[in-house]
Coordinates of C-alpha atoms and ligand atoms in Angstrom, one line a residue:
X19 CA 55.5 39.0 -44.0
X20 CA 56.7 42.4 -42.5
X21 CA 53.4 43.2 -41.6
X22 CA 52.2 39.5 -39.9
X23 CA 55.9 39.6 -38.6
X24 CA 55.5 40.9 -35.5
X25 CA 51.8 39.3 -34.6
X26 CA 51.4 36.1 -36.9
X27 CA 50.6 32.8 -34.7
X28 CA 50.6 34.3 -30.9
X29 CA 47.7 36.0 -29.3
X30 CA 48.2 38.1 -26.6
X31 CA 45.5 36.7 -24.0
X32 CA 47.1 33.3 -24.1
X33 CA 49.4 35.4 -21.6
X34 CA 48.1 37.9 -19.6
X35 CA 48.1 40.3 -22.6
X36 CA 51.7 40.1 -22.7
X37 CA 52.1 42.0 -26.6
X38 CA 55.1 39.6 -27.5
X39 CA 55.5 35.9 -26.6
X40 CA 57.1 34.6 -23.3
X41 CA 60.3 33.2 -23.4
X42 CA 59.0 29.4 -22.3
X43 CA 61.9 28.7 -20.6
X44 CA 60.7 25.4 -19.9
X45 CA 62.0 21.7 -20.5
X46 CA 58.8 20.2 -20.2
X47 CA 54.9 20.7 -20.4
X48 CA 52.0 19.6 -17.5
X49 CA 49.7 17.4 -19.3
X50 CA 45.9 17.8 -17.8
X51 CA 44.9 14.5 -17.6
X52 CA 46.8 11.1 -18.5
X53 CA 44.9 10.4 -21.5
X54 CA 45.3 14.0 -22.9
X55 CA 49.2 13.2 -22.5
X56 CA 48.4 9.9 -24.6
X57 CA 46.7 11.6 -27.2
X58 CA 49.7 14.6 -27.5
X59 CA 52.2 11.7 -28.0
X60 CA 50.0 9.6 -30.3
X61 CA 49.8 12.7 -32.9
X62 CA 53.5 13.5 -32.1
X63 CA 54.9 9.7 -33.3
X64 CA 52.5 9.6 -35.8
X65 CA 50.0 7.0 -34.7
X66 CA 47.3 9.1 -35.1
X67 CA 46.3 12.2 -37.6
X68 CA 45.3 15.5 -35.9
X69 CA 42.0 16.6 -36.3
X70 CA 41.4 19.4 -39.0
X71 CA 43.2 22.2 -37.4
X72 CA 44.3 20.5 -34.2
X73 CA 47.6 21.9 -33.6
X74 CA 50.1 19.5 -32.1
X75 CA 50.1 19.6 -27.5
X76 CA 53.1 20.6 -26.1
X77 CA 55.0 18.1 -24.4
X78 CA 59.1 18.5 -24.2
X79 CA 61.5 21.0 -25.4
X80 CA 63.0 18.6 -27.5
X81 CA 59.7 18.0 -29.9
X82 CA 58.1 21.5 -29.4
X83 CA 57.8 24.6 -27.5
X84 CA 56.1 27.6 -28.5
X85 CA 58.7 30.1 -29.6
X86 CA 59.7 27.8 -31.9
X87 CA 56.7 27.1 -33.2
X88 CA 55.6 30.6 -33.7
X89 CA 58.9 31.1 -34.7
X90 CA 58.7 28.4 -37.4
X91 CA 55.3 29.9 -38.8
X92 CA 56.8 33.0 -39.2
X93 CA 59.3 31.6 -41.4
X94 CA 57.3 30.1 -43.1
X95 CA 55.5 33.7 -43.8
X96 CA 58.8 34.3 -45.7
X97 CA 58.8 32.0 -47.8
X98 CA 55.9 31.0 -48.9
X99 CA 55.4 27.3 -47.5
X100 CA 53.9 25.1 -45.1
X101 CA 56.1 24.2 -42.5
X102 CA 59.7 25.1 -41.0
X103 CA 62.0 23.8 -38.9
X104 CA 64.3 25.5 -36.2
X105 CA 67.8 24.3 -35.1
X106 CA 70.5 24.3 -32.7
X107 CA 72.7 26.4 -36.0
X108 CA 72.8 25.9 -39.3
X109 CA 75.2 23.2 -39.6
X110 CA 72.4 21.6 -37.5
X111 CA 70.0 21.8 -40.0
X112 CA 72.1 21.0 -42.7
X113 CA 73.0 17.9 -41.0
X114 CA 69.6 16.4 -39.6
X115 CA 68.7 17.5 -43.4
X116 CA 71.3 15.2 -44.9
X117 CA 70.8 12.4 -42.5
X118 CA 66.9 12.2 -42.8
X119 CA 67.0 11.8 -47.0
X120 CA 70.8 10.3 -47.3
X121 CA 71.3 6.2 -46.8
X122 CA 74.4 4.1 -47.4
X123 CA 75.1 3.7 -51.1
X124 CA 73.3 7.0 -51.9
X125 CA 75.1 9.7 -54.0
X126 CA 74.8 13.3 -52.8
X127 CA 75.4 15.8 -55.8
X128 CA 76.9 18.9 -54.3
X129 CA 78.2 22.9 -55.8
X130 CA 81.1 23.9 -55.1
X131 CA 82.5 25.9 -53.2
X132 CA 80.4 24.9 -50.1
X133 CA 80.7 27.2 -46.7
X134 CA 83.9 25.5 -45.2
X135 CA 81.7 23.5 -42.5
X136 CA 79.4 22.0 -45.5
X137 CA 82.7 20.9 -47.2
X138 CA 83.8 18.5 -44.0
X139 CA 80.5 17.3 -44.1
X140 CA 80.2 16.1 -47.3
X141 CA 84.0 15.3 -48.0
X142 CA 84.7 14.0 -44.8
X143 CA 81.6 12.7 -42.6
X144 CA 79.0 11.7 -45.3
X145 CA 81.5 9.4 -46.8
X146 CA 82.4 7.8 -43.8
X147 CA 78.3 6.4 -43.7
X148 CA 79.0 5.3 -47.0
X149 CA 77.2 8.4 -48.7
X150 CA 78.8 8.9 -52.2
X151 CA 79.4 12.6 -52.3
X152 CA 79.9 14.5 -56.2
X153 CA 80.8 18.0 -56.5
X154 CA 79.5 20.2 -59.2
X155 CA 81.0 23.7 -60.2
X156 CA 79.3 26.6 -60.6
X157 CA 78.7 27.5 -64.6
X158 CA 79.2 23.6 -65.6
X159 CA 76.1 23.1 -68.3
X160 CA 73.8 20.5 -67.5
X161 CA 75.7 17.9 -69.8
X162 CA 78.8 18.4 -67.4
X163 CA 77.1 17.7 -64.6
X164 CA 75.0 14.8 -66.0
X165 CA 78.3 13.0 -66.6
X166 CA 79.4 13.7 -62.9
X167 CA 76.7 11.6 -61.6
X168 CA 76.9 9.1 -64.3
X169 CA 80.5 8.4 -63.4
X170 CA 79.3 7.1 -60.0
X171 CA 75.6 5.7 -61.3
X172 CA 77.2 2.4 -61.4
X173 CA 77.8 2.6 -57.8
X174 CA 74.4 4.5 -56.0
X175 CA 71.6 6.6 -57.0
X176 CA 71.2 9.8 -56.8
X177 CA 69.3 11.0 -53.4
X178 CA 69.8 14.3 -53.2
X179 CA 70.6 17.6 -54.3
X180 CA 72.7 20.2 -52.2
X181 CA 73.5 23.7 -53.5
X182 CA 74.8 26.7 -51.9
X183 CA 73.7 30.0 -54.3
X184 CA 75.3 32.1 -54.2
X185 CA 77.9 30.7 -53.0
X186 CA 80.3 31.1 -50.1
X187 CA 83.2 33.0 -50.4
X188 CA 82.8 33.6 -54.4
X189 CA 79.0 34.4 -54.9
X190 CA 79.2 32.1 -57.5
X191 CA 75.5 31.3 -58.9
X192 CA 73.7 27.8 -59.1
X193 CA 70.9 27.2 -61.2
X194 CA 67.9 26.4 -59.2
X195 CA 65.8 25.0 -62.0
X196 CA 68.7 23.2 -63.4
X197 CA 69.4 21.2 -60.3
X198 CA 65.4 21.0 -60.0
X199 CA 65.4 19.5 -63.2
X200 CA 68.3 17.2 -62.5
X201 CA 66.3 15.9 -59.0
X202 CA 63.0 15.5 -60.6
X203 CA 64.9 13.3 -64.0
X204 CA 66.3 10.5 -61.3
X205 CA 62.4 10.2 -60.0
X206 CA 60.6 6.7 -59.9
X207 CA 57.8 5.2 -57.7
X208 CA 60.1 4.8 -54.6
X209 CA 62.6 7.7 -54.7
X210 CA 62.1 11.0 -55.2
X211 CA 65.3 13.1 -55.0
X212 CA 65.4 16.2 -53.2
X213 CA 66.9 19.8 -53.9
X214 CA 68.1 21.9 -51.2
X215 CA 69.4 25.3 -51.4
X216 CA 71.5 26.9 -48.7
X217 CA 69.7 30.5 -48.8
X218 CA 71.7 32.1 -46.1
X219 CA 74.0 34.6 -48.6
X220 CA 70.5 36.1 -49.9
X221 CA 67.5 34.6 -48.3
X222 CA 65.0 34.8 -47.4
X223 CA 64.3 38.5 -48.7
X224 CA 66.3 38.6 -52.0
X225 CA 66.0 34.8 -53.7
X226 CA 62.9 32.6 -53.0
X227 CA 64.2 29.2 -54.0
X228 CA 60.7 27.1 -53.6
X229 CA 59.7 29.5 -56.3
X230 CA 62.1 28.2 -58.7
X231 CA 61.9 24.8 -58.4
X232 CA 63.9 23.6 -54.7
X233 CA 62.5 21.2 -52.6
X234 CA 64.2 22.4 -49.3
X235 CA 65.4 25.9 -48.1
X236 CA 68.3 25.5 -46.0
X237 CA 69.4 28.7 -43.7
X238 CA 72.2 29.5 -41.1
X239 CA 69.8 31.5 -39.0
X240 CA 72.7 33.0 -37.4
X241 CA 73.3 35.4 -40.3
X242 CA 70.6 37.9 -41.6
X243 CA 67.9 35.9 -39.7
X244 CA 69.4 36.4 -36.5
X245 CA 70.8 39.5 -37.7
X246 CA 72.6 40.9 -34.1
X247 CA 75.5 38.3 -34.1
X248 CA 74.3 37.5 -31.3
X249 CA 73.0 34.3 -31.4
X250 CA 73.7 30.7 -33.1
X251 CA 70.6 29.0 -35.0
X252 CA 69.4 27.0 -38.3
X253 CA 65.8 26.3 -40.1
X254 CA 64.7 24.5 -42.9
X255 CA 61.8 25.4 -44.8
X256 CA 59.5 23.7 -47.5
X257 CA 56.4 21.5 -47.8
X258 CA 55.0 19.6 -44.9
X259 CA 55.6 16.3 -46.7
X260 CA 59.1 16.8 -46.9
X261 CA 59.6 18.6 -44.0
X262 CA 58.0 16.0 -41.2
X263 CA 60.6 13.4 -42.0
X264 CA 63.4 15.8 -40.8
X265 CA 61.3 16.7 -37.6
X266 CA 61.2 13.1 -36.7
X267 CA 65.1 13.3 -37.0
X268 CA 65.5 16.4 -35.1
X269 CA 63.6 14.9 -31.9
X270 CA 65.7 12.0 -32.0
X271 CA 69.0 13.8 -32.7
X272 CA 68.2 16.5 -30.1
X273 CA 69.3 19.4 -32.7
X274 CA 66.8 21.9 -32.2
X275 CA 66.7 25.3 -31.1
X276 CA 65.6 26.5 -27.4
X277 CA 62.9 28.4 -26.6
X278 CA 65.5 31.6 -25.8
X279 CA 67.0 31.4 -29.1
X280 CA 63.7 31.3 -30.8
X281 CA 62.4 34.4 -28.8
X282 CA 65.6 36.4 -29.8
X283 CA 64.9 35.0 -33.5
X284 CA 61.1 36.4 -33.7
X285 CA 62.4 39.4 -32.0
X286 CA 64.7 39.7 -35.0
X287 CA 62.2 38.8 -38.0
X288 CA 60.5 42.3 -36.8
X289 CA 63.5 44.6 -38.2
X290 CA 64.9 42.1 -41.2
X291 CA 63.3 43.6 -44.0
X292 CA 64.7 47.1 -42.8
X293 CA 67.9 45.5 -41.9
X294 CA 68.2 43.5 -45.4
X295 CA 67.0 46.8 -47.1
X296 CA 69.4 48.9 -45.2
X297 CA 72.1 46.5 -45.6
X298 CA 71.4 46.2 -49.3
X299 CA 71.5 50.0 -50.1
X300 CA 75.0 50.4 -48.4
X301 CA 76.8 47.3 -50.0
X302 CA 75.7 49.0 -53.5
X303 CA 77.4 52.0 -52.7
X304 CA 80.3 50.1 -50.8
X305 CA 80.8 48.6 -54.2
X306 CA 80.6 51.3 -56.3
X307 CA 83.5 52.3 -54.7
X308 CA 85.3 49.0 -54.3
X309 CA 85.0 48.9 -58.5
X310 CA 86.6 52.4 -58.6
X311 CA 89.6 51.4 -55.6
X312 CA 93.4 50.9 -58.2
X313 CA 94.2 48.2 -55.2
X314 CA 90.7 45.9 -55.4
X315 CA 90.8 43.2 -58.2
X316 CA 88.3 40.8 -59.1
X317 CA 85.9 42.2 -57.0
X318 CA 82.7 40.3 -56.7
X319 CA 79.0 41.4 -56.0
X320 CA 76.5 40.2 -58.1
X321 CA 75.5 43.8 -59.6
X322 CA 78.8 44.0 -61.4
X323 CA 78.0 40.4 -63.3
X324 CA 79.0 41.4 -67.0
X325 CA 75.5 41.0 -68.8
X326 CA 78.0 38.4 -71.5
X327 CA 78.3 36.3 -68.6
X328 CA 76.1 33.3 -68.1
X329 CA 76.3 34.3 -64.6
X330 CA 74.2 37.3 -65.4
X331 CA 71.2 35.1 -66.9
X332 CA 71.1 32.9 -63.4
X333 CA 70.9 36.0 -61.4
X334 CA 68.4 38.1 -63.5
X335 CA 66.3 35.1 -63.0
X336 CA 66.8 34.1 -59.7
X337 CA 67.8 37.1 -57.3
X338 CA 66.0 39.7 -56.6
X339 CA 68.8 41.8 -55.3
X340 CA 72.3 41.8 -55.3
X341 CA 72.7 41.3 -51.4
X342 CA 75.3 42.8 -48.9
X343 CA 78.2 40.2 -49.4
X344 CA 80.8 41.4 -51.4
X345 CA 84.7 39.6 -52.2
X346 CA 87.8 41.3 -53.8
X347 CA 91.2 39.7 -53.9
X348 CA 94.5 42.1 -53.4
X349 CA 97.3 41.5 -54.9
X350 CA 100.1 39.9 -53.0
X351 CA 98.5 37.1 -51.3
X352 CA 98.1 36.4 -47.5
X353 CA 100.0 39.1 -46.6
X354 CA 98.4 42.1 -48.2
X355 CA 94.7 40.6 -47.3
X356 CA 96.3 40.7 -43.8
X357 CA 97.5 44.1 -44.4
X358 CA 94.3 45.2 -45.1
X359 CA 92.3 43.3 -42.6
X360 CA 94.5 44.4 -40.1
X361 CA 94.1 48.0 -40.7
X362 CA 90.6 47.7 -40.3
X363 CA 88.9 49.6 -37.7
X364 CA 85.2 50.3 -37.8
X365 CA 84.7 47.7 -40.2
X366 CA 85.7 44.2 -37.6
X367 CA 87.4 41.4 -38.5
X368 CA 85.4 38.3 -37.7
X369 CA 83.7 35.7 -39.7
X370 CA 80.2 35.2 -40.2
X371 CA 77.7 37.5 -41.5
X372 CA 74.2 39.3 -41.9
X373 CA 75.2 41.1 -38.9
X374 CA 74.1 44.7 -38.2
X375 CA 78.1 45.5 -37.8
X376 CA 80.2 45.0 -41.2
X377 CA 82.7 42.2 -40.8
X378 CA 85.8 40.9 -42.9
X379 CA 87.3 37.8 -43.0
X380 CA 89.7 35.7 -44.8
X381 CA 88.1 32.7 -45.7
X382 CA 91.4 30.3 -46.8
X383 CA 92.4 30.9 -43.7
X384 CA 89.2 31.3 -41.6
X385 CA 86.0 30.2 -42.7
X386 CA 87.4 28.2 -45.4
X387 CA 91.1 27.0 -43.6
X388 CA 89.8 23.3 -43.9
X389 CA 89.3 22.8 -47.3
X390 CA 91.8 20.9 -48.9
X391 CA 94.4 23.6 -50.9
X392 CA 93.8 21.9 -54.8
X393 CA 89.4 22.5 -54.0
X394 CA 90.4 26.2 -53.1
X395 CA 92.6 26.9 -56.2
X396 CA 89.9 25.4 -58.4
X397 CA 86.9 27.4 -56.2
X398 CA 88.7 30.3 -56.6
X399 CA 89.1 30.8 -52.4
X400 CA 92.6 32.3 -53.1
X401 CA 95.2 33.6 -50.4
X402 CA 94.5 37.4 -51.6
X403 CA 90.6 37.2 -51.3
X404 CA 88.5 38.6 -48.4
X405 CA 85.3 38.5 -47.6
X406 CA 82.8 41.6 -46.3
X407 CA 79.4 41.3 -44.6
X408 CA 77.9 45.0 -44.9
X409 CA 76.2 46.0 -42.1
X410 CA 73.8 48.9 -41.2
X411 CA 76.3 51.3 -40.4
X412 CA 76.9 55.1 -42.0
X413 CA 78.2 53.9 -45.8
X414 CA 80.6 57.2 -45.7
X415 CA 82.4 55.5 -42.6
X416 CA 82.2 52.3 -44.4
X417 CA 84.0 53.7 -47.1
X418 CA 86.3 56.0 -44.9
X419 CA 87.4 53.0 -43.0
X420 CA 88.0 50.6 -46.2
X421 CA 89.7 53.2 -48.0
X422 CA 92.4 53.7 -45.3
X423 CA 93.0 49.7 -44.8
X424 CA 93.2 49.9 -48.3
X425 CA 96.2 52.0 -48.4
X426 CA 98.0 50.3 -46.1
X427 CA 97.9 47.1 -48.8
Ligands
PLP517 N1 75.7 27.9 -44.7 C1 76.4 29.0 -45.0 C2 76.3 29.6 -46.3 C3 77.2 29.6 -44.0 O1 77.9 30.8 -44.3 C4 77.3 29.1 -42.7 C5 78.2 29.7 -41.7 O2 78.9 30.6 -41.9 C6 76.6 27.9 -42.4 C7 75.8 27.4 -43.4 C8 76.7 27.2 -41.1 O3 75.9 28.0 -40.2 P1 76.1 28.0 -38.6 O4 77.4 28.6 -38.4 O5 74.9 28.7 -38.1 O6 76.1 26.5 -38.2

């Protein structure tokens, strides 16, 4: 994929040999004739199959345009599968994901700790459609879990599988093929339950989820996608059968990307694998010296999982790197992380992540102030834990710049 990254899906003499795509800053297309408008919206609503290798006519902004299309294929590059989806952010995706598989009466089975956004969603606006939503924590065996849904069994089936590995703030693990497995036991003739996997924490260089058994990869394309912080943007990636259903939701919902987003996007696919690499390399040393700091506790990235912990047996089997997120608590609660996050002055302190510039963040305050106080004592979001995003920057003034907040904790 870093090689077709650059090229894959756009050919320079469809515009005046321009080497990169336009921007199509358009809302709509011209159709040559009426009936070749007829035909575009026949194959668009499903009314009639394109021909072998007939690609889809352009026709709004809201159902296609071609940096996202290009866009999507490149994603798709990534990960292995036929057909991806780009979105307005990736609360966006997650949403028009949720909505296109989830019906009244339908249980959801969740991890947890969720990104704080994900929480509402499924705590607070799923059940409001009458979606029956069950949490799951991260190192329950498959027993535990089976008795979570059974408790509500009685009440809806299971339609779907959401998990978020690892997972945000803790870099907790899920187990893919666990969930898989759980998703493919509740299939019959009708209903086939569905795992998706939020990817955004190590995706999509370092954990391949479709590999080990997911049905759906989820993505906040504003973080190591994007990659610049400068932009906000979703996708979902996975097989065309399950993926057409949530196009159909995403025209009629509006949540898709524009055509300027999705030219930043492919300009930023071009550097990830350098980025992730570069990002990658840094946190490791970053936490190297994190381990060695007398102020950090409980410091977690996933290189440091003790090999006794059944932790370490996910990750060996699913990631293929330990990432560039990395969480310590300090002692003395809110006021020592804000000590710390205060003093900070290369490193900045805002949420999100995947940037090229290292952030920090609080997340029970911030990213996770919503969730109610008893989920983030059980999650393990407590008031002394923050949150880094390493970026690409000098790892000496990384560490420079940590260790002096650090002393003022
Ligand atoms: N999933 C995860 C793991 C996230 O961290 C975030 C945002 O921080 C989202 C989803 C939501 O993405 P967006 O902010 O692009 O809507």
């Amino acid at each position: 994929p870093e090689s077709l990254s650059m090229g894959y899906g756009y050919r320079p003499e469809w515009s005046e040999g321009s080497i990169k795509s336009p921007i199509f800053q358009t809302s709509t297309f011209v159709f040559q004739t009426a009936e070749e408008g007829k035909h575009f919206f026949e194959i668009a609503t499903g009314q009639v199959e394109a021909e072998e290798g007939e690609r889809p006519g352009m026709i709004y902004s809201r159902l296609n345009n071609p940096d996202l299309e290009i866009l999507e294929d490149r994603l798709c590059l990534w990960e292995d599968a036929e057909m991806g989806l780009v979105f307005a952010s990736g609360m966006a995706a997650i949403a028009t994901t949720l909505l296109t598989y989830l019906r009244p009466g339908d249980i959801l089975l969740h991890s947890e700790p969720l990104y704080g956004g994900t929480t509402h969603l499924v705590n607070e606006t799923l059940p409001e459609f009458g979606i029956i939503s069950v949490p799951f924590r991260a190192g329950m065996s498959r027993e535990e879990v089976e008795s979570k849904i059974a408790e509500h069994e009685p009440h809806g089936r299971l339609a779907m599988v959401l998990i978020e590995t690892p997972a945000n703030p803790t870099l907790d693990l899920i187990d893919i093929r666990m969930c898989a497995e759980i998703a493919e036991s509740r299939r019959t003739d009708e209903r086939h339950p569905l795992l998706a996997v939020d990817n955004t924490f190590l995706g999509p260089l370092w954990q391949h989820p479709l590999q080990h058994g997911a049905d759906l990869v989820l993505y906040s394309a504003t973080k190591y996608i994007g990659g610049h912080s400068d932009l906000v943007a979703g996708a979902v990636i996975g097989s065309e059968a399950d993926i057409r259903p949530i196009a159909a939701t995403r025209t009629y919902m509006g949540t898709m990307a524009d055509a300027w987003t999705g030219w930043l996007l492919m300009r930023s696919l071009e550097t990830l694998h350098m980025r992730m690499t570069r990002q990658g390399d840094t946190a490791a040393k970053v936490a190297r010296f994190l381990e060695e700091h007398p102020t950090v506790r409980s410091l977690r990235y996933l290189d440091l999982l003790d090999a006794k912990d059944p932790q370490y047996d996910i990750y060996r089997r699913q990631c293929l790197s330990p990432g560039a997120m990395i969480s310590f608590e300090v002692d003395g609660g809110e006021p020592a992380a804000f000590r710390f996050l205060n003093a900070l002055t290369l490193v900045k302190l805002a949420v999100s992540l995947g940037g090229t510039e290292s952030l920090a963040e609080h997340p029970a305050s911030m990213t996770h102030s919503g969730v109610p106080a008893d989920e983030k004592e059980r999650t393990g979001v407590t008031a002394g834990l923050v949150r880094l995003s390493i970026g690409v920057e000098h790892p000496d003034d990384l560490i420079a710049d940590l260790g002096q907040a650090l002393r003022a904790v």
